[in-house]
Tab-separated table of C-alpha atoms in Angstrom:
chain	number	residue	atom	x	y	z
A	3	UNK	CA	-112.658	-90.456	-0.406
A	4	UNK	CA	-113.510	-92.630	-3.323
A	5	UNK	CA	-111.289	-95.790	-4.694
A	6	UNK	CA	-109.987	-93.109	-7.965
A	7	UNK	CA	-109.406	-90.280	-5.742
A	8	UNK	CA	-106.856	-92.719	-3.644
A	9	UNK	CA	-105.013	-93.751	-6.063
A	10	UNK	CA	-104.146	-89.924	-7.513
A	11	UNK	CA	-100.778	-88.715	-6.563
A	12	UNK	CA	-100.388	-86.752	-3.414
A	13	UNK	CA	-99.545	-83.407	-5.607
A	14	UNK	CA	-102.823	-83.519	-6.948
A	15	UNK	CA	-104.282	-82.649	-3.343
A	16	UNK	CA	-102.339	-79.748	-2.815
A	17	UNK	CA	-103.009	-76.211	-4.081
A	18	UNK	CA	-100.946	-74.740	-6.952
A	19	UNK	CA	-98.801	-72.514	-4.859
A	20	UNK	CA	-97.445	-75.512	-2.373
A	21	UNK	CA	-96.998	-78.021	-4.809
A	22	UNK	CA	-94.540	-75.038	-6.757
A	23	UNK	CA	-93.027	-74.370	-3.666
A	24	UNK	CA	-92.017	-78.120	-3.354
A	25	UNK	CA	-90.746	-77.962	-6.790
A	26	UNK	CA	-88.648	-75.226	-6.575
A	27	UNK	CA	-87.345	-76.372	-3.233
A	28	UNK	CA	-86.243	-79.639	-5.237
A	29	UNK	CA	-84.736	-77.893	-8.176
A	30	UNK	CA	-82.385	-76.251	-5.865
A	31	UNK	CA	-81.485	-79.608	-3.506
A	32	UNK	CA	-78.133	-80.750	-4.231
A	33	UNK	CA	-76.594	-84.777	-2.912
A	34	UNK	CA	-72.914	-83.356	-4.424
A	35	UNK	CA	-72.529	-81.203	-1.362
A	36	UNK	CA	-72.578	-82.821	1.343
A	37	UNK	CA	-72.261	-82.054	5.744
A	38	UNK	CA	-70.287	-84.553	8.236
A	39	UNK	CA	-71.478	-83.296	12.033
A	40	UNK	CA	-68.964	-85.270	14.392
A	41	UNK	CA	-69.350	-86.047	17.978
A	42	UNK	CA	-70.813	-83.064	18.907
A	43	UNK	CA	-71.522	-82.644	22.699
A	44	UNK	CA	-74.010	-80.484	22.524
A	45	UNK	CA	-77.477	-81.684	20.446
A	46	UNK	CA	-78.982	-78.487	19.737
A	47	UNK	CA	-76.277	-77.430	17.877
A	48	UNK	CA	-77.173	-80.731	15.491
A	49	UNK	CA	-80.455	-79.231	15.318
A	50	UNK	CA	-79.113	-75.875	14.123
A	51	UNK	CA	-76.775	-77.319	11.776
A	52	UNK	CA	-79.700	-79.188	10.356
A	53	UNK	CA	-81.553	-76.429	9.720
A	54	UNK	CA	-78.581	-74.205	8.147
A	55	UNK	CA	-78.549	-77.628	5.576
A	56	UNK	CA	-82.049	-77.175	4.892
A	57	UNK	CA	-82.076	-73.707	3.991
A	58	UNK	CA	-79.074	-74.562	1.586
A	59	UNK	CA	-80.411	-77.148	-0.062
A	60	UNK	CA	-78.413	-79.541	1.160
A	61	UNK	CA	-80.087	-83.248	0.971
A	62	UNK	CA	-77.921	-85.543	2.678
A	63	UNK	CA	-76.231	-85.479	6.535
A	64	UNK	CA	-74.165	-87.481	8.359
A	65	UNK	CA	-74.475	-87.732	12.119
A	66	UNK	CA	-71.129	-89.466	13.618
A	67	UNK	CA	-72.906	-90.142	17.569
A	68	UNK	CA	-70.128	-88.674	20.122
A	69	UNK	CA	-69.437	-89.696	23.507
A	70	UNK	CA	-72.210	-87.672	24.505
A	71	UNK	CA	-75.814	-88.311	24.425
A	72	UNK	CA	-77.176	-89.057	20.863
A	73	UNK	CA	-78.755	-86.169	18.874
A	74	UNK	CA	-82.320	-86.040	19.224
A	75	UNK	CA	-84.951	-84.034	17.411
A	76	UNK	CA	-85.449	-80.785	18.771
A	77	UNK	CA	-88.382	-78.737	16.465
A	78	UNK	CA	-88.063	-75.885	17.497
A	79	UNK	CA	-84.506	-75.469	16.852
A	80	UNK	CA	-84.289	-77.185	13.548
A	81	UNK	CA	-87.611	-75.720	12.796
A	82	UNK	CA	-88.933	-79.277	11.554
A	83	UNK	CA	-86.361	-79.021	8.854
A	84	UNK	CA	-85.237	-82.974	9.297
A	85	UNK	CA	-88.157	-84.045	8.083
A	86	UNK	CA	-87.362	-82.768	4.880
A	87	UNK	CA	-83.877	-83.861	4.691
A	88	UNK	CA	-81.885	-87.201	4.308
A	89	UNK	CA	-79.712	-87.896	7.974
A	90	UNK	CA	-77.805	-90.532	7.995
A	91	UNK	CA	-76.228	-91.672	11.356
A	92	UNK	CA	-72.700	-93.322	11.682
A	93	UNK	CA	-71.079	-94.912	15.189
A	94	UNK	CA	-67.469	-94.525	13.815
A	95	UNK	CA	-66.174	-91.534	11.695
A	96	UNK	CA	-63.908	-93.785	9.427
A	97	UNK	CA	-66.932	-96.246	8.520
A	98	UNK	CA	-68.404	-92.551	7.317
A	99	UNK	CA	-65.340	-91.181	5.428
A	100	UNK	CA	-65.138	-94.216	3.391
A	101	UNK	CA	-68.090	-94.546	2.446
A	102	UNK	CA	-67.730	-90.800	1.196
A	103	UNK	CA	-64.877	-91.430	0.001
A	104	UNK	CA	-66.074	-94.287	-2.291
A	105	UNK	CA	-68.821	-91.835	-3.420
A	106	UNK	CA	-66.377	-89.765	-4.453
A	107	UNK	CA	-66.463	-87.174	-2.160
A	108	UNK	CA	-63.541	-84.761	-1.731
A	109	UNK	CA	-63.584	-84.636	2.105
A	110	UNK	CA	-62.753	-80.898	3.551
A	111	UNK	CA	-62.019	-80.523	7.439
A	112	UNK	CA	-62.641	-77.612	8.977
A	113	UNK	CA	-59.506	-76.731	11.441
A	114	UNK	CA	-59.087	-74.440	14.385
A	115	UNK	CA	-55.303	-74.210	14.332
A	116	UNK	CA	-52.885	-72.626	11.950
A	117	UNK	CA	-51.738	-73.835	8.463
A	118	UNK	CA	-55.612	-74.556	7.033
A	119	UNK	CA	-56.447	-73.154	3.932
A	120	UNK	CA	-58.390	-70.178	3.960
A	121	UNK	CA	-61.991	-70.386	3.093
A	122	UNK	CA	-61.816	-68.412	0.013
A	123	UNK	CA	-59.354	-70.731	-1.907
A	124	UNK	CA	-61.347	-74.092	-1.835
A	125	UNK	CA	-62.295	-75.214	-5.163
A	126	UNK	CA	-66.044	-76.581	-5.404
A	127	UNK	CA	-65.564	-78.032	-8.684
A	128	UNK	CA	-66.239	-81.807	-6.976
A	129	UNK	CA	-68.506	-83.345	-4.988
A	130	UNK	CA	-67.235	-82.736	-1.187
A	131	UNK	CA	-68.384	-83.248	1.938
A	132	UNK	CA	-67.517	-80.398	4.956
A	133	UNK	CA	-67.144	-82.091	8.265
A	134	UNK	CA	-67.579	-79.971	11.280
A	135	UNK	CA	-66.161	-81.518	14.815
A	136	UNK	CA	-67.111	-81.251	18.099
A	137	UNK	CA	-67.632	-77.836	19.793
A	138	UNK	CA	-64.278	-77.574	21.933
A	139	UNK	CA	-62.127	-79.647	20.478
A	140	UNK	CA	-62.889	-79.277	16.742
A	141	UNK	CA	-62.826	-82.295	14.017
A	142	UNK	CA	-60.866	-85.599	15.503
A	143	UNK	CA	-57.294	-86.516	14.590
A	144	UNK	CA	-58.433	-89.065	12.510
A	145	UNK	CA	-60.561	-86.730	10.067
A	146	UNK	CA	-57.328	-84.364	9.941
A	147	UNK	CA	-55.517	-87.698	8.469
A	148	UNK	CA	-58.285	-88.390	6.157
A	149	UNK	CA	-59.155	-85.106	4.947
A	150	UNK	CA	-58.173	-84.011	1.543
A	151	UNK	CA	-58.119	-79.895	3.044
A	152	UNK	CA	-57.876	-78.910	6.030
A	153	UNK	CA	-59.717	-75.424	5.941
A	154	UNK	CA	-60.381	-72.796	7.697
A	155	UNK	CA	-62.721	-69.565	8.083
A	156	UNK	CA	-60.429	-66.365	8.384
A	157	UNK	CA	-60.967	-64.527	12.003
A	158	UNK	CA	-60.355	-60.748	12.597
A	159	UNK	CA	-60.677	-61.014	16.073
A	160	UNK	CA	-59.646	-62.220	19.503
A	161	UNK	CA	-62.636	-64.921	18.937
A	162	UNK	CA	-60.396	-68.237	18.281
A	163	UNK	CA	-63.754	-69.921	16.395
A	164	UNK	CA	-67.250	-69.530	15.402
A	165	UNK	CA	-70.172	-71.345	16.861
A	166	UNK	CA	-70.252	-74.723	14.740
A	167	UNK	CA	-73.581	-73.806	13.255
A	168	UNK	CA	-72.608	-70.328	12.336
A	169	UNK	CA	-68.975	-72.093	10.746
A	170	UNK	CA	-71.237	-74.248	8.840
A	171	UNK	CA	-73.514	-71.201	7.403
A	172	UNK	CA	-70.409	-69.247	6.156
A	173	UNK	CA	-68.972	-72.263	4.587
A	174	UNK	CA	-72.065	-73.643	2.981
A	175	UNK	CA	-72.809	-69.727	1.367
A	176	UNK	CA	-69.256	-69.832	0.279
A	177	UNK	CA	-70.256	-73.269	-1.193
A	178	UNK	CA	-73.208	-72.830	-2.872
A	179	UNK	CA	-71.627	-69.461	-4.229
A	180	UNK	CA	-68.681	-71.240	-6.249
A	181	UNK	CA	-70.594	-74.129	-7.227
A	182	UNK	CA	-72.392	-71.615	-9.318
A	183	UNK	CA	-69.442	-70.504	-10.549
A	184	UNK	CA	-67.349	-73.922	-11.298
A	185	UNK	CA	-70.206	-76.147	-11.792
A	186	UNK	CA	-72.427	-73.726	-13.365
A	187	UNK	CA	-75.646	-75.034	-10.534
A	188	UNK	CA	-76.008	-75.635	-7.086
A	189	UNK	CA	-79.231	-77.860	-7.203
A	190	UNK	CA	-78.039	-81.022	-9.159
A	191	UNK	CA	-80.439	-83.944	-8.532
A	192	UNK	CA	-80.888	-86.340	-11.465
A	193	UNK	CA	-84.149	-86.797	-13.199
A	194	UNK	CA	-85.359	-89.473	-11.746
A	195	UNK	CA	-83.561	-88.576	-8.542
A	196	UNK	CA	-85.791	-85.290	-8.473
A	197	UNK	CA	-89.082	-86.999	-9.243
A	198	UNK	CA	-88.900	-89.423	-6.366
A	199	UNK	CA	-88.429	-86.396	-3.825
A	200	UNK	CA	-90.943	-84.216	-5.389
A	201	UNK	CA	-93.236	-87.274	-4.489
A	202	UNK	CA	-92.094	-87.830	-1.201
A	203	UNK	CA	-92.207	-83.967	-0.061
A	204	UNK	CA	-96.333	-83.809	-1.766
A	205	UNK	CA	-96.751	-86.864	0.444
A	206	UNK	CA	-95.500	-85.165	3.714
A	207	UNK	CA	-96.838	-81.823	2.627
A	208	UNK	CA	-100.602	-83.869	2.108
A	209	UNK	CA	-99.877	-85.013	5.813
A	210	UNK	CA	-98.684	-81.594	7.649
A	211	UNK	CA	-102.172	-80.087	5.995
A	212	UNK	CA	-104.182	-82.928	7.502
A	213	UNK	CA	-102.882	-82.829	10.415
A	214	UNK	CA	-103.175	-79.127	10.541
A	215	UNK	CA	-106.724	-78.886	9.526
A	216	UNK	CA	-107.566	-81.858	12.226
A	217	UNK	CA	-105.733	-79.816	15.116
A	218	UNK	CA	-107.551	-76.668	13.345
A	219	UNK	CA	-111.292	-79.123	13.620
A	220	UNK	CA	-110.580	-79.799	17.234
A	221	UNK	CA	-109.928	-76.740	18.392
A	222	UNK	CA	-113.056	-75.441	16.815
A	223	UNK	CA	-114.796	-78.240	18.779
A	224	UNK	CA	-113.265	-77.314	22.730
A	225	UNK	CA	-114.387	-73.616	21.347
A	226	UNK	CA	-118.361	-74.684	21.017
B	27	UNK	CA	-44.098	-52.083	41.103
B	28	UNK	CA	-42.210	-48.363	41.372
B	29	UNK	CA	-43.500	-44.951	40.481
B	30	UNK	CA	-41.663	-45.682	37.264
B	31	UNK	CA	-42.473	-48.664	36.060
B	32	UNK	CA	-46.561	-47.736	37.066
B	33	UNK	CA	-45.969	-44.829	34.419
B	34	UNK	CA	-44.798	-47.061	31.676
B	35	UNK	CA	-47.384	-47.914	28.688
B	36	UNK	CA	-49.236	-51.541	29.699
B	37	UNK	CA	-48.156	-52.757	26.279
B	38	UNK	CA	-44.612	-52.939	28.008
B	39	UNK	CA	-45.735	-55.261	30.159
B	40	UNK	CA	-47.074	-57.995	27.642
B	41	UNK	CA	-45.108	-60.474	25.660
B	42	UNK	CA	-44.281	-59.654	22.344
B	43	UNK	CA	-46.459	-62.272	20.895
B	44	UNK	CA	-49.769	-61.219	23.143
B	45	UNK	CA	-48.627	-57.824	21.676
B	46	UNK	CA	-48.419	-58.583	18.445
B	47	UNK	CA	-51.479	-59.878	18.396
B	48	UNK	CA	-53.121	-56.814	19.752
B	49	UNK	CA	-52.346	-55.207	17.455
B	50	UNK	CA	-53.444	-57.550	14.129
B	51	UNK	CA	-56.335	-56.992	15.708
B	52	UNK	CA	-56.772	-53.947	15.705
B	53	UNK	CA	-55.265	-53.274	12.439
B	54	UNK	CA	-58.960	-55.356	11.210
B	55	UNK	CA	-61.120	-53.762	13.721
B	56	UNK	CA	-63.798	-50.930	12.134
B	57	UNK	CA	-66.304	-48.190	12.865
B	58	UNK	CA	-67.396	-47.897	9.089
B	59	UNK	CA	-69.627	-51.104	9.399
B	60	UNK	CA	-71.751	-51.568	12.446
B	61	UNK	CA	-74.906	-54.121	13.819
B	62	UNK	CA	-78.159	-52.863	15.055
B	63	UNK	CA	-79.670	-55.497	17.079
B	64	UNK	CA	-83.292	-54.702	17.806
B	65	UNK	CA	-85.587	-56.090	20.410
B	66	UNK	CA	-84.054	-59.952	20.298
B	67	UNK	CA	-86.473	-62.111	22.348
B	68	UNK	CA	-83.658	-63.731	24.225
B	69	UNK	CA	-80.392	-62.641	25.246
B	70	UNK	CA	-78.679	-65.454	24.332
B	71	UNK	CA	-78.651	-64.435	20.359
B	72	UNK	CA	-77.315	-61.246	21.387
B	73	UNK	CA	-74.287	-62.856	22.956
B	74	UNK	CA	-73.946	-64.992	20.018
B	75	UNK	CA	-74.241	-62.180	17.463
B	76	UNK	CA	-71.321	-59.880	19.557
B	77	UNK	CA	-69.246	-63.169	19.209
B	78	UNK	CA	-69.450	-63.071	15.441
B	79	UNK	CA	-68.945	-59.476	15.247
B	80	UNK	CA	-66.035	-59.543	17.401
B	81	UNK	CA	-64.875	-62.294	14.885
B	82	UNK	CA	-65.713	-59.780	11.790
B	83	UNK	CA	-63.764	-57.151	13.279
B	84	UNK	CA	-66.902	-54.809	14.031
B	85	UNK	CA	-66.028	-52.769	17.129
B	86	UNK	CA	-69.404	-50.936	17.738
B	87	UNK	CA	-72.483	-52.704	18.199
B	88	UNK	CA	-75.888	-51.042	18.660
B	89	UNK	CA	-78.267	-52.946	21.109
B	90	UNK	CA	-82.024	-51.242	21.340
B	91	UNK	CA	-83.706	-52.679	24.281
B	92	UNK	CA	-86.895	-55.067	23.250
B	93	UNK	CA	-89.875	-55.579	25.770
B	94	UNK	CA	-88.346	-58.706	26.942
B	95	UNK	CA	-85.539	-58.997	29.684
B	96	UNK	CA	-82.328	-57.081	29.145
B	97	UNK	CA	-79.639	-58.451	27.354
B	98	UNK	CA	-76.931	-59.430	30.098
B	99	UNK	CA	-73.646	-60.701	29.398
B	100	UNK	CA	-73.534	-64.571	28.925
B	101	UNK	CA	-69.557	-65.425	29.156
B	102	UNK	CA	-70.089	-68.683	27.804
B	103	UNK	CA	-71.899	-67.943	24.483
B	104	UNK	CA	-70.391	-64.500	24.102
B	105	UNK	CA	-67.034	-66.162	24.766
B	106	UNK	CA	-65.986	-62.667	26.460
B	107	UNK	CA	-65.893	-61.071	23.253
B	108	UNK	CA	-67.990	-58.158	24.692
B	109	UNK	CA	-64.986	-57.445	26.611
B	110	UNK	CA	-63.312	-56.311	23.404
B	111	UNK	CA	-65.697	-54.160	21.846
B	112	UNK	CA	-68.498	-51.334	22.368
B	113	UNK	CA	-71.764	-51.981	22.984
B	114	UNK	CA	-74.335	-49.376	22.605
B	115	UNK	CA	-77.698	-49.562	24.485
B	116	UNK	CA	-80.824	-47.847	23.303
B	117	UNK	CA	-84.201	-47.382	24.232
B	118	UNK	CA	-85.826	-46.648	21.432
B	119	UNK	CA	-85.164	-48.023	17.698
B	120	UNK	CA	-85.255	-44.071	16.276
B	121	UNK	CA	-82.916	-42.400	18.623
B	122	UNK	CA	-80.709	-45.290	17.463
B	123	UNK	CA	-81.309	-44.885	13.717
B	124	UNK	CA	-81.213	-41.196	13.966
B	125	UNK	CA	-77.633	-41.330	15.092
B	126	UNK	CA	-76.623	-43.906	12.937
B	127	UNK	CA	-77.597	-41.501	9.606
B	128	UNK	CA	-75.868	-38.473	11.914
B	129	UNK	CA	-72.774	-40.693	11.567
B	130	UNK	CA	-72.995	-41.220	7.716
B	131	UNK	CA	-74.615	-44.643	7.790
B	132	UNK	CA	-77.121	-46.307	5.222
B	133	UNK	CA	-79.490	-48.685	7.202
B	134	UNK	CA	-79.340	-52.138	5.675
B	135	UNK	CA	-82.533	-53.536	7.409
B	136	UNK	CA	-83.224	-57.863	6.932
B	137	UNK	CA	-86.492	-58.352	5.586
B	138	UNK	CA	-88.059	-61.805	5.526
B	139	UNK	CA	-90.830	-61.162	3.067
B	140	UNK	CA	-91.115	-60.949	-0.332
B	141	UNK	CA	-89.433	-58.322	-2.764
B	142	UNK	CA	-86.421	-57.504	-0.815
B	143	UNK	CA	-82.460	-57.189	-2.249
B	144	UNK	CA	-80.633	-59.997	-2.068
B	145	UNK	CA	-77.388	-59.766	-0.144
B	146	UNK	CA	-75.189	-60.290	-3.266
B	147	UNK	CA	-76.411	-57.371	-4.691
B	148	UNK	CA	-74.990	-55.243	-1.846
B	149	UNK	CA	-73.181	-52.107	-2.016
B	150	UNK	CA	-70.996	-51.936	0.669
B	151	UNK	CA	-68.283	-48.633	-0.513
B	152	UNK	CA	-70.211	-46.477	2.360
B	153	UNK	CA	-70.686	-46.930	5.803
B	154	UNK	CA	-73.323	-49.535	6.553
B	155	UNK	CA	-74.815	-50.203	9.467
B	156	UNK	CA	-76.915	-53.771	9.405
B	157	UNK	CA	-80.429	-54.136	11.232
B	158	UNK	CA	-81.556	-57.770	12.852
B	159	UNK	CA	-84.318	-57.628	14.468
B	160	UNK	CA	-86.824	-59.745	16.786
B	161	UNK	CA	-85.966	-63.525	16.088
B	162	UNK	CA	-89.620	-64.298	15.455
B	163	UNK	CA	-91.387	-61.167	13.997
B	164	UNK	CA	-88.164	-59.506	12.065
B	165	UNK	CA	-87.575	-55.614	12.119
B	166	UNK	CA	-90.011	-53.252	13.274
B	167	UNK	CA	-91.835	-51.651	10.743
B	168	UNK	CA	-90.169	-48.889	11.987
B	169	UNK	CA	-86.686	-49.554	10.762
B	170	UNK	CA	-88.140	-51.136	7.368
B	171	UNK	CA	-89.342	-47.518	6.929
B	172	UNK	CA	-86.619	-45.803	8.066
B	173	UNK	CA	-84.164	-48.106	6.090
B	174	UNK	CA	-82.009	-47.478	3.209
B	175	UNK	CA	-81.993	-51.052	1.902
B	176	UNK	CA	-84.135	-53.623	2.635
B	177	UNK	CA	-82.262	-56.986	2.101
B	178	UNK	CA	-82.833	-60.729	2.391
B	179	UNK	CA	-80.002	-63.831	2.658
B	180	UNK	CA	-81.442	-65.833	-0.672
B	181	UNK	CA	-82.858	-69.302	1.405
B	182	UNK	CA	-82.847	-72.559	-1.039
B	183	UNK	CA	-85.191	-75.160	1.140
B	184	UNK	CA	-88.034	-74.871	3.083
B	185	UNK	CA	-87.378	-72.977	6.128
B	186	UNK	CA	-88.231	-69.710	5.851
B	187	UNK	CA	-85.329	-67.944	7.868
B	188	UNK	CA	-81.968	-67.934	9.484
B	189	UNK	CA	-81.189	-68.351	12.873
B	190	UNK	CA	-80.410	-64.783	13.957
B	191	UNK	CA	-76.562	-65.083	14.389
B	192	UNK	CA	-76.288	-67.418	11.862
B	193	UNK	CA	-77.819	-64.737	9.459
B	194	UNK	CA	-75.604	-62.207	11.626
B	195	UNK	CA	-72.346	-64.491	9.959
B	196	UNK	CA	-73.649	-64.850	6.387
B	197	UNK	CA	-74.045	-60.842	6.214
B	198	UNK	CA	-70.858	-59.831	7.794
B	199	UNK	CA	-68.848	-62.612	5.613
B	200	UNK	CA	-70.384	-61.144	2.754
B	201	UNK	CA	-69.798	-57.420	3.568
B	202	UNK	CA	-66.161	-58.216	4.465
B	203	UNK	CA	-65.819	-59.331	1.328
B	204	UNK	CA	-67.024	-56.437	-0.567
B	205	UNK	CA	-65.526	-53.887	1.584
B	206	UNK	CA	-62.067	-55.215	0.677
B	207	UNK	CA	-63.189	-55.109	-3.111
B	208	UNK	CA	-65.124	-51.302	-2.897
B	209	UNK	CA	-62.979	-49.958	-0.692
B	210	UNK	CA	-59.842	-51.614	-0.754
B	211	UNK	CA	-59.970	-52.677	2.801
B	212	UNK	CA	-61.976	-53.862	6.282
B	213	UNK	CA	-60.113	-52.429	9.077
B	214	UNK	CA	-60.368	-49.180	8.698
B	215	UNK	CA	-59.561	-46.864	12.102
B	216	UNK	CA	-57.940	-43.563	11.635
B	217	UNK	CA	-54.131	-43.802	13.492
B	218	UNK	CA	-55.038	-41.860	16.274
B	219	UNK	CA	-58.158	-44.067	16.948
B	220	UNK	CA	-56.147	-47.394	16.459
B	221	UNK	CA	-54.021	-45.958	18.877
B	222	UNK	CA	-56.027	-45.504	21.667
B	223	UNK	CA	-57.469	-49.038	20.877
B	224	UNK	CA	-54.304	-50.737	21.209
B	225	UNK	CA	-53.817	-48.744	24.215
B	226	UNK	CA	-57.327	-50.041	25.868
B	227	UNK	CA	-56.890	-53.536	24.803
B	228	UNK	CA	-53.151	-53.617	26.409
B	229	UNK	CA	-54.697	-52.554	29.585
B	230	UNK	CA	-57.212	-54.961	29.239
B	231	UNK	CA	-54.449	-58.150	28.488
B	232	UNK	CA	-52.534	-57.128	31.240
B	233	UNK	CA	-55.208	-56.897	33.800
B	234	UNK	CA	-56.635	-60.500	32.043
B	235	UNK	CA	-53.187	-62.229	32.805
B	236	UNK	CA	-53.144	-60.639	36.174
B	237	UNK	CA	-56.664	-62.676	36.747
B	238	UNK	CA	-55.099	-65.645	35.719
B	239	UNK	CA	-51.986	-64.984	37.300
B	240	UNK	CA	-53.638	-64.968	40.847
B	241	UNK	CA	-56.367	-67.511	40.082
B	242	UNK	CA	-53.702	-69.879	39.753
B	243	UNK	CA	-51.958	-68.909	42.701
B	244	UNK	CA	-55.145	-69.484	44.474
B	245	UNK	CA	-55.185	-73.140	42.750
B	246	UNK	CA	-51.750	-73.891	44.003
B	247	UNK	CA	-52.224	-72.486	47.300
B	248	UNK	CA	-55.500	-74.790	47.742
B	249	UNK	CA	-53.477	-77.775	46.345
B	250	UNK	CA	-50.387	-77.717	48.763
């Protein structure tokens, strides 16, 4: 590889139909919705949230660490889909909520017991955040004080909840399905905003095929 | 217990609240929308998709056998929901399908490549009955040719599918919704089929608190 060919940006060594891709994965990425995953016990289900983000477009997530043992990466469960997202990882859910808060985030708690509003009557006219709680005992105390709605996804059955990752599916299609309506969009980045992802995902896209075609050289090696 | 309390219905033996909520339940249950869940790689995702559909109010659930270990029971993830429903086992993905369009249904099959409906465009005014198949490899080509509809869950990032529960949720939310808008409601049973639901599922709560009854008899007894 030659000085010029370095200095080109990473787009230019990808073919046509990835570097799209990346660009309409960007166009439909959104930082005004927005996923709170507290203390939950179990870390796959992090992973599975994560993905469910991903496939909504959903940039940004924040990790408040439970009692349990932190989240870790698990691939094959979030199907690599953190590496093309934004976590952020909080000790204490009220350092979290503020700082939502002073983004101007509309915070909306999902609750297992009675008196939540039903699903189908939030407004997604704002920016809001969703927080999900842990798997048993649902969001803390101290989210149900902070929350501007307490929510909830109507049940038919003798079921008293969803799994957390399958709550956070139906609430994020709901989501994504009024923002279109109130807001007119779901994917919202600015600009500039946009630009500086699209750049970031042609770098890691440029990596993933290198690595690829070196696992793809070695292999052809051992096979010799 | 005398010969004539033995002959009394076992709804007379619940409280009215455990009652009542019998029969909300089955006032939302239907046979006019059904799941087909085809040769799932690991039983685990079948447990998880009868816990949604227990949740959706969809009391018959179509299980055809894959080439991987039977689906057993898993209390935990299923979260006993099983218990509540009916769960048909096939051998064969046609025998299944055959009866299904015996019955009146159009086959709404998930398809993760290219040129399929999108869920929002939906009719759901008949009686649908919704395909998921293997967790890696999708439906059989089988059911994609034998299908009414092929449809896909519109995905906004870079991961390519749905975890197979999660996709479960999405579909059955959606449907719900439309069913209530088509055909002015979800639960749906004729009143002499409701009846013999409630009838089953008061059995089923009184033997339950019978269970817990003596398990906590046991517990005390061990304690004193």
């Amino acid at each position: 590889m030659n000085r010029e060919s370095r200095e080109r940006p990473a787009g230019a060594f990808l073919v046509p139909e990835r570097k799209a891709r990346i660009d309409e994965v960007v166009a439909n990425r959104t930082r005004t919705l927005t996923v709170v995953i507290e203390a939950f016990c179990d870390p796959q289900n992090v992973n599975a949230v994560l993905r469910t983000c991903e496939a909504y477009g959903v940039q940004e997530i924040h990790v408040v660490e439970g009692p349990m043992k932190p989240y870790e990466r698990n691939r094959k469960i979030s199907q690599n889909s953190d590496k093309w997202l934004d976590v952020r990882r909080w000790r204490s859910t009220a350092e979290c909520l503020d700082f939502l808060r002073r983004e101007g985030f509309f915070v909306y708690a999902t609750q297992l017991s009675k008196g939540a509003t039903p699903l189908e009557e939030l407004s997604f006219r704002n920016k809001v955040a969703l927080v999900f709680g842990n798997e048993s005992r649902g969001v803390s105390d101290e989210v149900l004080r902070m929350a501007d709605v307490r929510y909830a996804i109507p049940m038919r059955g003798f079921v008293q909840s969803l799994n957390v990752s399958v709550a956070a599916a139906v609430s994020l299609a709901r989501a994504v399905e009024r923002r279109i309506v109130e807001r007119g969009r779901h994917g919202d980045l600015a600009p500039g905003e946009a630009a500086a992802l699209r750049q970031r995902f042609y770098v890691l896209a440029v990596k993933q095929r290198a690595r690829i075609a070196k696992a793809a050289l070695v292999e052809a090696r051992r096979r010799r």
